[in-house]
Short mmCIF file of N, CA and C in Angstrom, two decimals:
data_model
loop_
_atom_site.label_atom_id
_atom_site.label_comp_id
_atom_site.label_asym_id
_atom_site.label_seq_id
_atom_site.Cartn_x
_atom_site.Cartn_y
_atom_site.Cartn_z
N MET Q 24 -30.16 3.71 -6.80
CA MET Q 24 -29.23 3.21 -5.80
C MET Q 24 -29.59 3.86 -4.47
N PRO Q 25 -29.65 3.07 -3.41
CA PRO Q 25 -29.98 3.64 -2.09
C PRO Q 25 -28.89 4.60 -1.60
N PHE Q 26 -29.36 5.57 -0.84
CA PHE Q 26 -28.44 6.59 -0.34
C PHE Q 26 -27.35 6.01 0.54
N TRP Q 27 -27.69 5.05 1.40
CA TRP Q 27 -26.70 4.47 2.30
C TRP Q 27 -25.59 3.75 1.53
N LEU Q 28 -25.96 3.12 0.38
CA LEU Q 28 -24.96 2.45 -0.43
C LEU Q 28 -24.05 3.46 -1.12
N GLU Q 29 -24.64 4.55 -1.62
CA GLU Q 29 -23.82 5.61 -2.21
C GLU Q 29 -22.87 6.20 -1.17
N LEU Q 30 -23.35 6.38 0.04
CA LEU Q 30 -22.52 6.92 1.12
C LEU Q 30 -21.38 5.96 1.47
N LEU Q 31 -21.66 4.68 1.51
CA LEU Q 31 -20.64 3.68 1.80
C LEU Q 31 -19.58 3.62 0.69
N ILE Q 32 -20.03 3.68 -0.56
CA ILE Q 32 -19.10 3.68 -1.70
C ILE Q 32 -18.24 4.94 -1.68
N CYS Q 33 -18.85 6.08 -1.42
CA CYS Q 33 -18.08 7.34 -1.33
C CYS Q 33 -17.07 7.30 -0.18
N ALA Q 34 -17.47 6.73 0.94
CA ALA Q 34 -16.55 6.64 2.08
C ALA Q 34 -15.36 5.74 1.74
N CYS Q 35 -15.60 4.62 1.06
CA CYS Q 35 -14.50 3.73 0.65
C CYS Q 35 -13.58 4.43 -0.34
N LEU Q 36 -14.16 5.17 -1.28
CA LEU Q 36 -13.35 5.89 -2.27
C LEU Q 36 -12.51 7.00 -1.62
N ILE Q 37 -13.13 7.75 -0.73
CA ILE Q 37 -12.40 8.83 -0.06
C ILE Q 37 -11.30 8.27 0.84
N LEU Q 38 -11.62 7.24 1.61
CA LEU Q 38 -10.62 6.62 2.47
C LEU Q 38 -9.48 6.01 1.65
N GLY Q 39 -9.82 5.33 0.56
CA GLY Q 39 -8.79 4.78 -0.31
C GLY Q 39 -7.93 5.84 -0.94
N SER Q 40 -8.55 6.94 -1.35
CA SER Q 40 -7.79 8.05 -1.94
C SER Q 40 -6.87 8.70 -0.93
N LEU Q 41 -7.34 8.85 0.30
CA LEU Q 41 -6.48 9.45 1.34
C LEU Q 41 -5.28 8.56 1.65
N PHE Q 42 -5.50 7.25 1.73
CA PHE Q 42 -4.38 6.34 1.96
C PHE Q 42 -3.39 6.38 0.80
N ALA Q 43 -3.89 6.41 -0.43
CA ALA Q 43 -2.99 6.48 -1.59
C ALA Q 43 -2.21 7.79 -1.60
N LEU Q 44 -2.86 8.88 -1.22
CA LEU Q 44 -2.18 10.17 -1.14
C LEU Q 44 -1.08 10.17 -0.09
N VAL Q 45 -1.38 9.62 1.09
CA VAL Q 45 -0.37 9.54 2.14
C VAL Q 45 0.80 8.67 1.70
N GLY Q 46 0.52 7.57 1.01
CA GLY Q 46 1.59 6.72 0.49
C GLY Q 46 2.45 7.43 -0.54
N ALA Q 47 1.83 8.19 -1.41
CA ALA Q 47 2.59 8.93 -2.43
C ALA Q 47 3.42 10.04 -1.79
N ILE Q 48 2.87 10.73 -0.81
CA ILE Q 48 3.63 11.77 -0.11
C ILE Q 48 4.80 11.15 0.64
N GLY Q 49 4.57 10.00 1.27
CA GLY Q 49 5.65 9.31 1.98
C GLY Q 49 6.75 8.86 1.03
N LEU Q 50 6.38 8.40 -0.14
CA LEU Q 50 7.38 7.99 -1.12
C LEU Q 50 8.21 9.18 -1.58
N TYR Q 51 7.61 10.33 -1.67
CA TYR Q 51 8.32 11.53 -2.11
C TYR Q 51 9.16 12.16 -1.00
N ARG Q 52 8.63 12.21 0.22
CA ARG Q 52 9.25 13.00 1.28
C ARG Q 52 10.24 12.27 2.17
N LEU Q 53 10.13 10.97 2.31
CA LEU Q 53 10.99 10.27 3.26
C LEU Q 53 12.43 10.21 2.76
N PRO Q 54 13.42 10.21 3.66
CA PRO Q 54 14.79 10.51 3.27
C PRO Q 54 15.58 9.38 2.60
N ASP Q 55 15.38 8.12 2.99
CA ASP Q 55 16.21 7.08 2.39
C ASP Q 55 15.36 5.89 1.93
N PHE Q 56 16.02 4.94 1.32
CA PHE Q 56 15.30 3.83 0.67
C PHE Q 56 14.44 3.04 1.65
N PHE Q 57 15.00 2.72 2.81
CA PHE Q 57 14.28 1.87 3.75
C PHE Q 57 13.05 2.56 4.32
N THR Q 58 13.13 3.86 4.56
CA THR Q 58 11.94 4.56 5.05
C THR Q 58 10.95 4.83 3.91
N ARG Q 59 11.45 5.04 2.70
CA ARG Q 59 10.56 5.23 1.55
C ARG Q 59 9.78 3.98 1.20
N LEU Q 60 10.30 2.84 1.57
CA LEU Q 60 9.65 1.58 1.23
C LEU Q 60 8.30 1.42 1.92
N HIS Q 61 8.10 2.11 3.05
CA HIS Q 61 6.84 2.00 3.78
C HIS Q 61 5.68 2.67 3.05
N GLY Q 62 5.94 3.72 2.28
CA GLY Q 62 4.86 4.43 1.60
C GLY Q 62 4.06 3.54 0.66
N PRO Q 63 4.69 2.97 -0.34
CA PRO Q 63 3.91 2.14 -1.27
C PRO Q 63 3.44 0.82 -0.69
N THR Q 64 4.16 0.26 0.26
CA THR Q 64 3.76 -1.06 0.74
C THR Q 64 2.65 -1.01 1.76
N LYS Q 65 2.56 0.03 2.52
CA LYS Q 65 1.54 0.06 3.56
C LYS Q 65 0.34 0.93 3.15
N ALA Q 66 0.57 2.20 3.00
CA ALA Q 66 -0.55 3.12 2.78
C ALA Q 66 -1.18 2.94 1.40
N THR Q 67 -0.37 2.77 0.38
CA THR Q 67 -0.93 2.65 -0.96
C THR Q 67 -1.68 1.34 -1.13
N THR Q 68 -1.23 0.29 -0.46
CA THR Q 68 -1.95 -0.98 -0.51
C THR Q 68 -3.35 -0.82 0.06
N LEU Q 69 -3.46 -0.12 1.18
CA LEU Q 69 -4.79 0.13 1.75
C LEU Q 69 -5.62 1.05 0.86
N GLY Q 70 -4.97 1.98 0.16
CA GLY Q 70 -5.69 2.86 -0.75
C GLY Q 70 -6.30 2.12 -1.92
N VAL Q 71 -5.52 1.24 -2.51
CA VAL Q 71 -6.04 0.45 -3.63
C VAL Q 71 -7.11 -0.51 -3.12
N GLY Q 72 -6.92 -1.04 -1.92
CA GLY Q 72 -7.93 -1.93 -1.34
C GLY Q 72 -9.26 -1.23 -1.13
N GLY Q 73 -9.24 -0.01 -0.63
CA GLY Q 73 -10.49 0.74 -0.45
C GLY Q 73 -11.18 1.06 -1.76
N THR Q 74 -10.40 1.39 -2.77
CA THR Q 74 -10.96 1.68 -4.09
C THR Q 74 -11.59 0.42 -4.70
N LEU Q 75 -10.92 -0.71 -4.55
CA LEU Q 75 -11.45 -1.95 -5.10
C LEU Q 75 -12.71 -2.41 -4.36
N ILE Q 76 -12.77 -2.19 -3.06
CA ILE Q 76 -13.98 -2.55 -2.32
C ILE Q 76 -15.15 -1.66 -2.75
N ALA Q 77 -14.87 -0.38 -2.99
CA ALA Q 77 -15.93 0.51 -3.50
C ALA Q 77 -16.40 0.05 -4.87
N SER Q 78 -15.47 -0.36 -5.72
CA SER Q 78 -15.84 -0.87 -7.04
C SER Q 78 -16.67 -2.15 -6.93
N MET Q 79 -16.31 -3.01 -6.01
CA MET Q 79 -17.06 -4.24 -5.81
C MET Q 79 -18.50 -3.95 -5.37
N LEU Q 80 -18.66 -3.01 -4.46
CA LEU Q 80 -20.00 -2.65 -4.00
C LEU Q 80 -20.83 -2.01 -5.12
N PHE Q 81 -20.20 -1.13 -5.89
CA PHE Q 81 -20.92 -0.43 -6.96
C PHE Q 81 -21.41 -1.41 -8.02
N PHE Q 82 -20.53 -2.26 -8.51
CA PHE Q 82 -20.92 -3.17 -9.58
C PHE Q 82 -21.79 -4.31 -9.09
N ALA Q 83 -21.70 -4.66 -7.80
CA ALA Q 83 -22.61 -5.66 -7.25
C ALA Q 83 -24.04 -5.14 -7.25
N HIS Q 84 -24.20 -3.86 -7.00
CA HIS Q 84 -25.55 -3.28 -7.02
C HIS Q 84 -26.08 -3.15 -8.45
N HIS Q 85 -25.23 -2.73 -9.38
CA HIS Q 85 -25.69 -2.50 -10.75
C HIS Q 85 -25.94 -3.78 -11.52
N THR Q 86 -25.16 -4.80 -11.30
CA THR Q 86 -25.38 -6.05 -12.05
C THR Q 86 -26.33 -6.99 -11.34
N GLY Q 87 -26.51 -6.81 -10.05
CA GLY Q 87 -27.41 -7.67 -9.30
C GLY Q 87 -26.75 -8.96 -8.81
N SER Q 88 -25.52 -9.16 -9.18
CA SER Q 88 -24.80 -10.35 -8.71
C SER Q 88 -23.44 -9.92 -8.15
N LEU Q 89 -22.94 -10.72 -7.26
CA LEU Q 89 -21.68 -10.39 -6.61
C LEU Q 89 -20.52 -10.88 -7.48
N SER Q 90 -19.67 -9.95 -7.86
CA SER Q 90 -18.47 -10.28 -8.62
C SER Q 90 -17.28 -10.27 -7.67
N LEU Q 91 -16.56 -11.36 -7.64
CA LEU Q 91 -15.46 -11.47 -6.71
C LEU Q 91 -14.12 -11.10 -7.32
N HIS Q 92 -14.12 -10.56 -8.53
CA HIS Q 92 -12.87 -10.17 -9.17
C HIS Q 92 -12.12 -9.14 -8.33
N GLU Q 93 -12.84 -8.12 -7.88
CA GLU Q 93 -12.20 -7.07 -7.09
C GLU Q 93 -11.69 -7.60 -5.76
N LEU Q 94 -12.44 -8.51 -5.15
CA LEU Q 94 -12.00 -9.09 -3.88
C LEU Q 94 -10.74 -9.93 -4.07
N LEU Q 95 -10.66 -10.65 -5.18
CA LEU Q 95 -9.46 -11.44 -5.46
C LEU Q 95 -8.26 -10.55 -5.75
N ILE Q 96 -8.48 -9.44 -6.45
CA ILE Q 96 -7.39 -8.49 -6.71
C ILE Q 96 -6.89 -7.90 -5.40
N THR Q 97 -7.81 -7.55 -4.50
CA THR Q 97 -7.43 -7.00 -3.20
C THR Q 97 -6.64 -8.03 -2.39
N LEU Q 98 -7.11 -9.27 -2.38
CA LEU Q 98 -6.41 -10.32 -1.66
C LEU Q 98 -5.01 -10.54 -2.24
N PHE Q 99 -4.91 -10.58 -3.56
CA PHE Q 99 -3.61 -10.75 -4.20
C PHE Q 99 -2.68 -9.59 -3.87
N LEU Q 100 -3.20 -8.38 -3.87
CA LEU Q 100 -2.39 -7.21 -3.54
C LEU Q 100 -1.92 -7.25 -2.08
N PHE Q 101 -2.79 -7.65 -1.16
CA PHE Q 101 -2.40 -7.73 0.24
C PHE Q 101 -1.38 -8.84 0.49
N LEU Q 102 -1.37 -9.86 -0.35
CA LEU Q 102 -0.39 -10.93 -0.20
C LEU Q 102 0.95 -10.60 -0.86
N THR Q 103 0.93 -9.92 -2.00
CA THR Q 103 2.17 -9.69 -2.74
C THR Q 103 2.93 -8.44 -2.30
N ALA Q 104 2.27 -7.43 -1.78
CA ALA Q 104 2.97 -6.20 -1.39
C ALA Q 104 3.99 -6.44 -0.28
N PRO Q 105 3.67 -7.16 0.79
CA PRO Q 105 4.70 -7.40 1.80
C PRO Q 105 5.86 -8.27 1.29
N VAL Q 106 5.55 -9.23 0.43
CA VAL Q 106 6.61 -10.09 -0.10
C VAL Q 106 7.56 -9.28 -0.99
N SER Q 107 7.00 -8.44 -1.84
CA SER Q 107 7.87 -7.63 -2.71
C SER Q 107 8.66 -6.61 -1.90
N ALA Q 108 8.07 -6.05 -0.84
CA ALA Q 108 8.82 -5.12 0.03
C ALA Q 108 9.96 -5.84 0.73
N HIS Q 109 9.71 -7.06 1.15
CA HIS Q 109 10.77 -7.84 1.79
C HIS Q 109 11.91 -8.13 0.82
N ILE Q 110 11.58 -8.50 -0.39
CA ILE Q 110 12.61 -8.78 -1.40
C ILE Q 110 13.40 -7.51 -1.74
N LEU Q 111 12.71 -6.39 -1.87
CA LEU Q 111 13.40 -5.13 -2.14
C LEU Q 111 14.32 -4.72 -0.99
N SER Q 112 13.87 -4.91 0.24
CA SER Q 112 14.72 -4.53 1.37
C SER Q 112 15.91 -5.47 1.50
N LYS Q 113 15.74 -6.75 1.22
CA LYS Q 113 16.88 -7.67 1.25
C LYS Q 113 17.89 -7.32 0.16
N ALA Q 114 17.41 -6.93 -1.02
CA ALA Q 114 18.32 -6.53 -2.10
C ALA Q 114 19.06 -5.24 -1.72
N ALA Q 115 18.37 -4.31 -1.08
CA ALA Q 115 19.03 -3.07 -0.65
C ALA Q 115 20.04 -3.34 0.44
N MET Q 116 19.75 -4.29 1.33
CA MET Q 116 20.72 -4.65 2.35
C MET Q 116 21.94 -5.30 1.72
N GLN Q 117 21.73 -6.13 0.71
CA GLN Q 117 22.85 -6.77 0.02
C GLN Q 117 23.73 -5.75 -0.69
N GLN Q 118 23.11 -4.72 -1.25
CA GLN Q 118 23.85 -3.67 -1.96
C GLN Q 118 24.40 -2.61 -1.01
N LYS Q 119 24.03 -2.70 0.27
CA LYS Q 119 24.44 -1.73 1.29
C LYS Q 119 24.10 -0.29 0.89
N VAL Q 120 22.81 -0.10 0.61
CA VAL Q 120 22.29 1.21 0.24
C VAL Q 120 22.51 2.16 1.40
N GLU Q 121 22.88 3.41 1.10
CA GLU Q 121 23.18 4.40 2.14
C GLU Q 121 21.94 4.76 2.94
N LEU Q 122 22.17 4.99 4.22
CA LEU Q 122 21.12 5.43 5.13
C LEU Q 122 21.38 6.86 5.54
N THR Q 123 20.34 7.54 5.96
CA THR Q 123 20.54 8.86 6.56
C THR Q 123 20.91 8.66 8.02
N GLU Q 124 21.49 9.67 8.64
CA GLU Q 124 21.90 9.54 10.03
C GLU Q 124 20.72 9.44 10.98
N ARG Q 125 19.55 9.89 10.55
CA ARG Q 125 18.36 9.82 11.41
C ARG Q 125 17.70 8.45 11.39
N THR Q 126 18.06 7.60 10.46
CA THR Q 126 17.47 6.27 10.40
C THR Q 126 18.06 5.42 11.52
N ARG Q 127 17.18 4.86 12.35
CA ARG Q 127 17.64 4.06 13.49
C ARG Q 127 17.93 2.63 13.06
N GLY Q 128 18.93 2.01 13.68
CA GLY Q 128 19.27 0.63 13.40
C GLY Q 128 20.16 0.51 12.18
N GLN Q 129 20.93 -0.53 12.15
CA GLN Q 129 21.80 -0.79 11.00
C GLN Q 129 21.40 -2.14 10.40
N PRO Q 130 21.01 -2.19 9.14
CA PRO Q 130 20.60 -3.46 8.55
C PRO Q 130 21.77 -4.40 8.28
N TRP Q 131 23.01 -3.91 8.36
CA TRP Q 131 24.18 -4.75 8.15
C TRP Q 131 25.28 -4.35 9.13
N ASP Q 132 26.20 -5.23 9.36
CA ASP Q 132 27.33 -4.94 10.24
C ASP Q 132 28.39 -4.21 9.47
N ASP Q 133 29.04 -3.21 10.10
CA ASP Q 133 30.09 -2.45 9.42
C ASP Q 133 31.41 -3.21 9.35
N ASP Q 134 31.60 -4.23 10.20
CA ASP Q 134 32.88 -4.92 10.20
C ASP Q 134 32.96 -6.06 9.18
N HIS Q 135 31.95 -6.29 8.38
CA HIS Q 135 32.02 -7.34 7.35
C HIS Q 135 32.56 -6.79 6.07
#
């Protein structure tokens, strides 16, 4: 395997791992549901995407043909993560999940 390809695969893996780590830390450290929702939907999605792109490059070199399975998984993940985050936030708004005082904005009116 050429050195430049190994370097590119390692860069995708490291970048994907860093994004996944930031997403996991955000999920653990952020104070309420609405702020915690950003960790898995944004950073972790990019982390899995970087890992899948590295996998696509690695197996494309070893098999000699381009496999689009990883690209389709990445595309599906990028399409479904925002939709699921939206559904979760709408459900939390319906249940009137508590916010911390530092969270800006009110997702619902208090007079209803």
